[in-house]
Each structure stands twice: as C-alpha cells, then as structure tokens.
Amino acid sequence: LCEGLSDIGIKGEDQVHVFSLLAAILHLGNIAFESSEELRGGCIIKNDTIPSLEKAAELLGLNPQELFLGLTTRLMQPTRSG
C-alpha cells in the first residue's frame, strides 16, 4: 500500500496522515449511540465505546469533549434569506 501511494505521489508524512484519517474513521464507526429523552432529540454515546471516541479525537487532533459534543448535540442555525 505504501509503495502504491508513493507511486501516485503520496509520500512519507502524507501517508501517515492518510492512515491516521482512515484509522479515525474506523474508530468513529465503533461508536454506539443511544437516544436520550433528556436532550430533546439529542443522543448519548454508550460508555463502552468512549475509548473509540477518544482515539478518533486523538487521531484527528481534536479535543475529545468537543468531538463528543459535536456528535451528540443538535444545533439549529438560522438560514440566510436571499
């Protein structure tokens, strides 16, 4: 795989970034959600999948708490007119 990436011009450090992004996506896929009536349409992350969230945040260079909030909180933003 590394050789193939090198052949198409993706070298060294860029390959590490590609692999980190792929690993983060795989960890995000391991996260399990549950609905939460307390959060009015929001959800929570099951405790046993928190390590996957933390690892994904680390690989993406994000704060785990901010990733948690981004994945579990609904945010309504006003639309712009015309």
Short mmCIF file of N, CA, C and O in Angstrom, two decimals:
data_model
loop_
_atom_site.label_atom_id
_atom_site.label_comp_id
_atom_site.label_asym_id
_atom_site.label_seq_id
_atom_site.Cartn_x
_atom_site.Cartn_y
_atom_site.Cartn_z
N LEU A 1 0.83 -1.19 0.00
CA LEU A 1 0.00 0.00 0.00
C LEU A 1 0.87 1.25 0.00
O LEU A 1 0.60 2.19 -0.76
N CYS A 2 1.88 1.25 0.85
CA CYS A 2 2.79 2.41 0.90
C CYS A 2 3.48 2.62 -0.44
O CYS A 2 3.61 3.76 -0.90
N GLU A 3 3.89 1.54 -1.06
CA GLU A 3 4.54 1.63 -2.36
C GLU A 3 3.58 2.19 -3.41
O GLU A 3 3.94 3.05 -4.21
N GLY A 4 2.34 1.72 -3.38
CA GLY A 4 1.33 2.22 -4.30
C GLY A 4 1.05 3.70 -4.09
O GLY A 4 0.91 4.46 -5.06
N LEU A 5 0.96 4.12 -2.83
CA LEU A 5 0.76 5.54 -2.54
C LEU A 5 1.95 6.37 -3.02
O LEU A 5 1.76 7.47 -3.57
N SER A 6 3.15 5.85 -2.85
CA SER A 6 4.34 6.55 -3.33
C SER A 6 4.31 6.67 -4.85
O SER A 6 4.68 7.71 -5.41
N ASP A 7 3.86 5.63 -5.52
CA ASP A 7 3.79 5.64 -6.98
C ASP A 7 2.86 6.72 -7.51
O ASP A 7 3.06 7.24 -8.60
N ILE A 8 1.81 7.05 -6.74
CA ILE A 8 0.89 8.10 -7.21
C ILE A 8 1.22 9.47 -6.60
O ILE A 8 0.45 10.41 -6.72
N GLY A 9 2.38 9.57 -5.97
CA GLY A 9 2.87 10.87 -5.50
C GLY A 9 2.57 11.20 -4.05
O GLY A 9 2.79 12.33 -3.62
N ILE A 10 2.06 10.25 -3.28
CA ILE A 10 1.81 10.49 -1.86
C ILE A 10 2.96 9.88 -1.07
O ILE A 10 3.09 8.68 -1.01
N LYS A 11 3.76 10.72 -0.50
CA LYS A 11 4.99 10.27 0.15
C LYS A 11 4.93 10.41 1.67
O LYS A 11 4.08 11.09 2.21
N GLY A 12 5.85 9.74 2.33
CA GLY A 12 6.14 9.82 3.76
C GLY A 12 5.08 10.34 4.70
O GLY A 12 4.16 9.63 5.08
N GLU A 13 5.24 11.60 5.11
CA GLU A 13 4.37 12.18 6.13
C GLU A 13 2.92 12.24 5.66
O GLU A 13 1.99 12.06 6.45
N ASP A 14 2.70 12.47 4.37
CA ASP A 14 1.33 12.50 3.85
C ASP A 14 0.68 11.12 3.97
O ASP A 14 -0.52 11.01 4.23
N GLN A 15 1.45 10.06 3.83
CA GLN A 15 0.92 8.70 4.01
C GLN A 15 0.48 8.49 5.45
O GLN A 15 -0.56 7.89 5.71
N VAL A 16 1.27 9.00 6.38
CA VAL A 16 0.92 8.90 7.80
C VAL A 16 -0.42 9.59 8.05
O VAL A 16 -1.28 9.07 8.77
N HIS A 17 -0.62 10.77 7.43
CA HIS A 17 -1.89 11.49 7.60
C HIS A 17 -3.06 10.70 7.00
O HIS A 17 -4.15 10.65 7.61
N VAL A 18 -2.85 10.08 5.86
CA VAL A 18 -3.89 9.26 5.23
C VAL A 18 -4.26 8.10 6.16
O VAL A 18 -5.45 7.84 6.39
N PHE A 19 -3.26 7.42 6.70
CA PHE A 19 -3.52 6.29 7.59
C PHE A 19 -4.18 6.73 8.89
O PHE A 19 -5.06 6.04 9.42
N SER A 20 -3.79 7.89 9.41
CA SER A 20 -4.41 8.41 10.64
C SER A 20 -5.88 8.75 10.39
O SER A 20 -6.73 8.45 11.23
N LEU A 21 -6.17 9.36 9.26
CA LEU A 21 -7.56 9.68 8.93
C LEU A 21 -8.38 8.40 8.77
O LEU A 21 -9.49 8.31 9.29
N LEU A 22 -7.84 7.42 8.08
CA LEU A 22 -8.55 6.15 7.90
C LEU A 22 -8.80 5.48 9.26
O LEU A 22 -9.90 5.00 9.53
N ALA A 23 -7.79 5.47 10.12
CA ALA A 23 -7.95 4.86 11.45
C ALA A 23 -9.01 5.61 12.26
O ALA A 23 -9.83 4.98 12.94
N ALA A 24 -9.03 6.94 12.16
CA ALA A 24 -10.03 7.72 12.88
C ALA A 24 -11.44 7.38 12.39
O ALA A 24 -12.36 7.21 13.20
N ILE A 25 -11.61 7.25 11.08
CA ILE A 25 -12.92 6.89 10.52
C ILE A 25 -13.36 5.53 11.04
O ILE A 25 -14.52 5.33 11.40
N LEU A 26 -12.43 4.58 11.09
CA LEU A 26 -12.76 3.25 11.60
C LEU A 26 -13.15 3.29 13.07
O LEU A 26 -14.10 2.62 13.50
N HIS A 27 -12.45 4.09 13.86
CA HIS A 27 -12.81 4.24 15.29
C HIS A 27 -14.17 4.90 15.44
O HIS A 27 -14.96 4.51 16.31
N LEU A 28 -14.47 5.90 14.61
CA LEU A 28 -15.78 6.54 14.67
C LEU A 28 -16.89 5.53 14.38
O LEU A 28 -17.98 5.61 14.96
N GLY A 29 -16.60 4.57 13.51
CA GLY A 29 -17.58 3.54 13.20
C GLY A 29 -17.85 2.60 14.36
O GLY A 29 -18.87 1.89 14.37
N ASN A 30 -16.98 2.57 15.34
CA ASN A 30 -17.17 1.72 16.52
C ASN A 30 -18.00 2.37 17.61
O ASN A 30 -18.36 1.73 18.60
N ILE A 31 -18.31 3.65 17.45
CA ILE A 31 -19.06 4.38 18.47
C ILE A 31 -20.54 3.99 18.38
O ILE A 31 -21.13 3.97 17.30
N ALA A 32 -21.13 3.68 19.53
CA ALA A 32 -22.55 3.31 19.61
C ALA A 32 -23.30 4.43 20.31
O ALA A 32 -22.86 4.95 21.34
N PHE A 33 -24.44 4.79 19.75
CA PHE A 33 -25.26 5.88 20.27
C PHE A 33 -26.57 5.33 20.86
O PHE A 33 -27.06 4.31 20.44
N GLU A 34 -27.10 6.09 21.82
CA GLU A 34 -28.42 5.79 22.40
C GLU A 34 -29.20 7.10 22.43
O GLU A 34 -28.61 8.16 22.65
N SER A 35 -30.50 7.01 22.23
CA SER A 35 -31.31 8.23 22.31
C SER A 35 -31.40 8.65 23.77
O SER A 35 -31.27 7.83 24.68
N SER A 36 -31.63 9.92 23.96
CA SER A 36 -31.75 10.46 25.32
C SER A 36 -32.93 11.41 25.35
O SER A 36 -32.90 12.45 24.68
N GLU A 37 -33.96 11.05 26.09
CA GLU A 37 -35.14 11.91 26.20
C GLU A 37 -34.80 13.22 26.91
O GLU A 37 -35.44 14.24 26.67
N GLU A 38 -33.80 13.20 27.75
CA GLU A 38 -33.39 14.41 28.47
C GLU A 38 -32.87 15.47 27.52
O GLU A 38 -32.95 16.65 27.81
N LEU A 39 -32.30 15.06 26.39
CA LEU A 39 -31.65 16.00 25.48
C LEU A 39 -32.55 16.47 24.35
O LEU A 39 -32.09 17.08 23.40
N ARG A 40 -33.83 16.17 24.39
CA ARG A 40 -34.81 16.61 23.38
C ARG A 40 -34.30 16.38 21.96
O ARG A 40 -34.01 17.29 21.22
N GLY A 41 -34.18 15.13 21.59
CA GLY A 41 -33.76 14.79 20.24
C GLY A 41 -32.28 14.52 20.10
O GLY A 41 -31.82 14.11 19.05
N GLY A 42 -31.54 14.78 21.16
CA GLY A 42 -30.12 14.50 21.13
C GLY A 42 -29.86 13.05 21.48
O GLY A 42 -30.78 12.24 21.59
N CYS A 43 -28.61 12.71 21.63
CA CYS A 43 -28.27 11.33 21.98
C CYS A 43 -27.06 11.33 22.89
O CYS A 43 -26.45 12.35 23.13
N ILE A 44 -26.75 10.15 23.39
CA ILE A 44 -25.54 9.96 24.18
C ILE A 44 -24.74 8.83 23.56
O ILE A 44 -25.25 8.05 22.75
N ILE A 45 -23.48 8.76 23.92
CA ILE A 45 -22.60 7.70 23.45
C ILE A 45 -22.50 6.66 24.54
O ILE A 45 -22.29 6.99 25.71
N LYS A 46 -22.67 5.41 24.16
CA LYS A 46 -22.58 4.33 25.15
C LYS A 46 -21.19 4.32 25.76
O LYS A 46 -20.18 4.49 25.07
N ASN A 47 -21.14 4.12 27.08
CA ASN A 47 -19.87 4.18 27.82
C ASN A 47 -18.80 3.24 27.28
O ASN A 47 -17.62 3.60 27.27
N ASP A 48 -19.19 2.04 26.85
CA ASP A 48 -18.17 1.09 26.41
C ASP A 48 -17.55 1.47 25.07
O ASP A 48 -16.57 0.85 24.65
N THR A 49 -18.07 2.50 24.40
CA THR A 49 -17.46 2.93 23.13
C THR A 49 -16.73 4.27 23.25
O THR A 49 -16.21 4.77 22.27
N ILE A 50 -16.68 4.83 24.47
CA ILE A 50 -15.95 6.08 24.71
C ILE A 50 -14.47 5.97 24.30
O ILE A 50 -13.93 6.91 23.73
N PRO A 51 -13.78 4.84 24.56
CA PRO A 51 -12.38 4.76 24.12
C PRO A 51 -12.21 4.94 22.61
O PRO A 51 -11.22 5.54 22.16
N SER A 52 -13.17 4.48 21.82
CA SER A 52 -13.10 4.69 20.37
C SER A 52 -13.23 6.17 20.04
O SER A 52 -12.53 6.68 19.15
N LEU A 53 -14.11 6.87 20.74
CA LEU A 53 -14.25 8.30 20.53
C LEU A 53 -12.96 9.02 20.89
O LEU A 53 -12.50 9.89 20.14
N GLU A 54 -12.36 8.66 22.01
CA GLU A 54 -11.12 9.30 22.45
C GLU A 54 -9.99 9.06 21.46
O GLU A 54 -9.22 9.97 21.15
N LYS A 55 -9.89 7.84 20.93
CA LYS A 55 -8.84 7.53 19.97
C LYS A 55 -9.07 8.28 18.66
O LYS A 55 -8.13 8.80 18.06
N ALA A 56 -10.33 8.34 18.21
CA ALA A 56 -10.64 9.08 16.98
C ALA A 56 -10.27 10.55 17.14
O ALA A 56 -9.68 11.15 16.24
N ALA A 57 -10.61 11.13 18.29
CA ALA A 57 -10.28 12.53 18.55
C ALA A 57 -8.77 12.74 18.52
O ALA A 57 -8.28 13.70 17.91
N GLU A 58 -8.04 11.84 19.14
CA GLU A 58 -6.57 11.93 19.14
C GLU A 58 -6.02 11.89 17.71
O GLU A 58 -5.18 12.70 17.33
N LEU A 59 -6.50 10.95 16.92
CA LEU A 59 -6.01 10.81 15.55
C LEU A 59 -6.37 12.01 14.67
O LEU A 59 -5.63 12.34 13.73
N LEU A 60 -7.49 12.65 14.98
CA LEU A 60 -7.91 13.82 14.21
C LEU A 60 -7.36 15.13 14.76
O LEU A 60 -7.57 16.19 14.18
N GLY A 61 -6.68 15.05 15.90
CA GLY A 61 -6.13 16.26 16.52
C GLY A 61 -7.20 17.12 17.15
O GLY A 61 -7.09 18.35 17.17
N LEU A 62 -8.26 16.48 17.66
CA LEU A 62 -9.37 17.19 18.26
C LEU A 62 -9.44 16.94 19.76
O LEU A 62 -8.95 15.94 20.25
N ASN A 63 -10.11 17.84 20.45
CA ASN A 63 -10.39 17.66 21.86
C ASN A 63 -11.52 16.63 21.97
O ASN A 63 -12.57 16.81 21.33
N PRO A 64 -11.35 15.55 22.74
CA PRO A 64 -12.40 14.53 22.84
C PRO A 64 -13.75 15.07 23.28
O PRO A 64 -14.79 14.65 22.77
N GLN A 65 -13.77 16.03 24.19
CA GLN A 65 -15.04 16.60 24.66
C GLN A 65 -15.75 17.35 23.54
O GLN A 65 -16.96 17.27 23.39
N GLU A 66 -14.99 18.08 22.70
CA GLU A 66 -15.60 18.81 21.59
C GLU A 66 -16.14 17.84 20.54
O GLU A 66 -17.21 18.07 19.97
N LEU A 67 -15.42 16.76 20.27
CA LEU A 67 -15.91 15.76 19.34
C LEU A 67 -17.18 15.12 19.90
O LEU A 67 -18.16 14.92 19.18
N PHE A 68 -17.17 14.81 21.18
CA PHE A 68 -18.35 14.25 21.85
C PHE A 68 -19.56 15.17 21.65
O PHE A 68 -20.64 14.72 21.25
N LEU A 69 -19.39 16.45 21.92
CA LEU A 69 -20.49 17.40 21.78
C LEU A 69 -20.93 17.53 20.33
O LEU A 69 -22.12 17.63 20.03
N GLY A 70 -19.97 17.51 19.42
CA GLY A 70 -20.30 17.60 18.01
C GLY A 70 -21.10 16.42 17.51
O GLY A 70 -21.94 16.55 16.61
N LEU A 71 -20.86 15.25 18.08
CA LEU A 71 -21.56 14.05 17.65
C LEU A 71 -22.90 13.85 18.35
O LEU A 71 -23.75 13.10 17.87
N THR A 72 -23.10 14.50 19.48
CA THR A 72 -24.30 14.22 20.28
C THR A 72 -25.25 15.39 20.44
O THR A 72 -26.31 15.24 21.03
N THR A 73 -24.91 16.55 19.94
CA THR A 73 -25.72 17.74 20.16
C THR A 73 -26.29 18.25 18.85
O THR A 73 -25.58 18.35 17.86
N ARG A 74 -27.58 18.53 18.88
CA ARG A 74 -28.22 19.15 17.72
C ARG A 74 -28.07 20.65 17.85
O ARG A 74 -28.33 21.23 18.91
N LEU A 75 -27.68 21.29 16.77
CA LEU A 75 -27.53 22.74 16.78
C LEU A 75 -28.30 23.30 15.61
O LEU A 75 -27.98 22.99 14.45
N MET A 76 -29.30 24.07 15.91
CA MET A 76 -30.10 24.69 14.87
C MET A 76 -29.52 26.07 14.58
O MET A 76 -29.34 26.88 15.48
N GLN A 77 -29.20 26.32 13.30
CA GLN A 77 -28.71 27.62 12.91
C GLN A 77 -29.72 28.26 11.97
O GLN A 77 -30.27 27.57 11.10
N PRO A 78 -29.93 29.54 12.13
CA PRO A 78 -30.88 30.21 11.24
C PRO A 78 -30.36 30.20 9.80
O PRO A 78 -29.16 30.26 9.56
N THR A 79 -31.28 30.08 8.87
CA THR A 79 -30.91 30.11 7.46
C THR A 79 -30.87 31.55 7.00
O THR A 79 -31.61 32.42 7.50
N ARG A 80 -30.02 31.80 6.03
CA ARG A 80 -29.91 33.14 5.47
C ARG A 80 -30.94 33.32 4.36
O ARG A 80 -31.11 32.44 3.53
N SER A 81 -31.55 34.46 4.34
CA SER A 81 -32.52 34.75 3.28
C SER A 81 -31.81 35.45 2.13
O SER A 81 -30.97 36.33 2.35
N GLY A 82 -32.16 35.04 0.92
CA GLY A 82 -31.75 35.62 -0.33
C GLY A 82 -30.40 36.10 -0.44
O GLY A 82 -29.78 36.65 -1.15
#
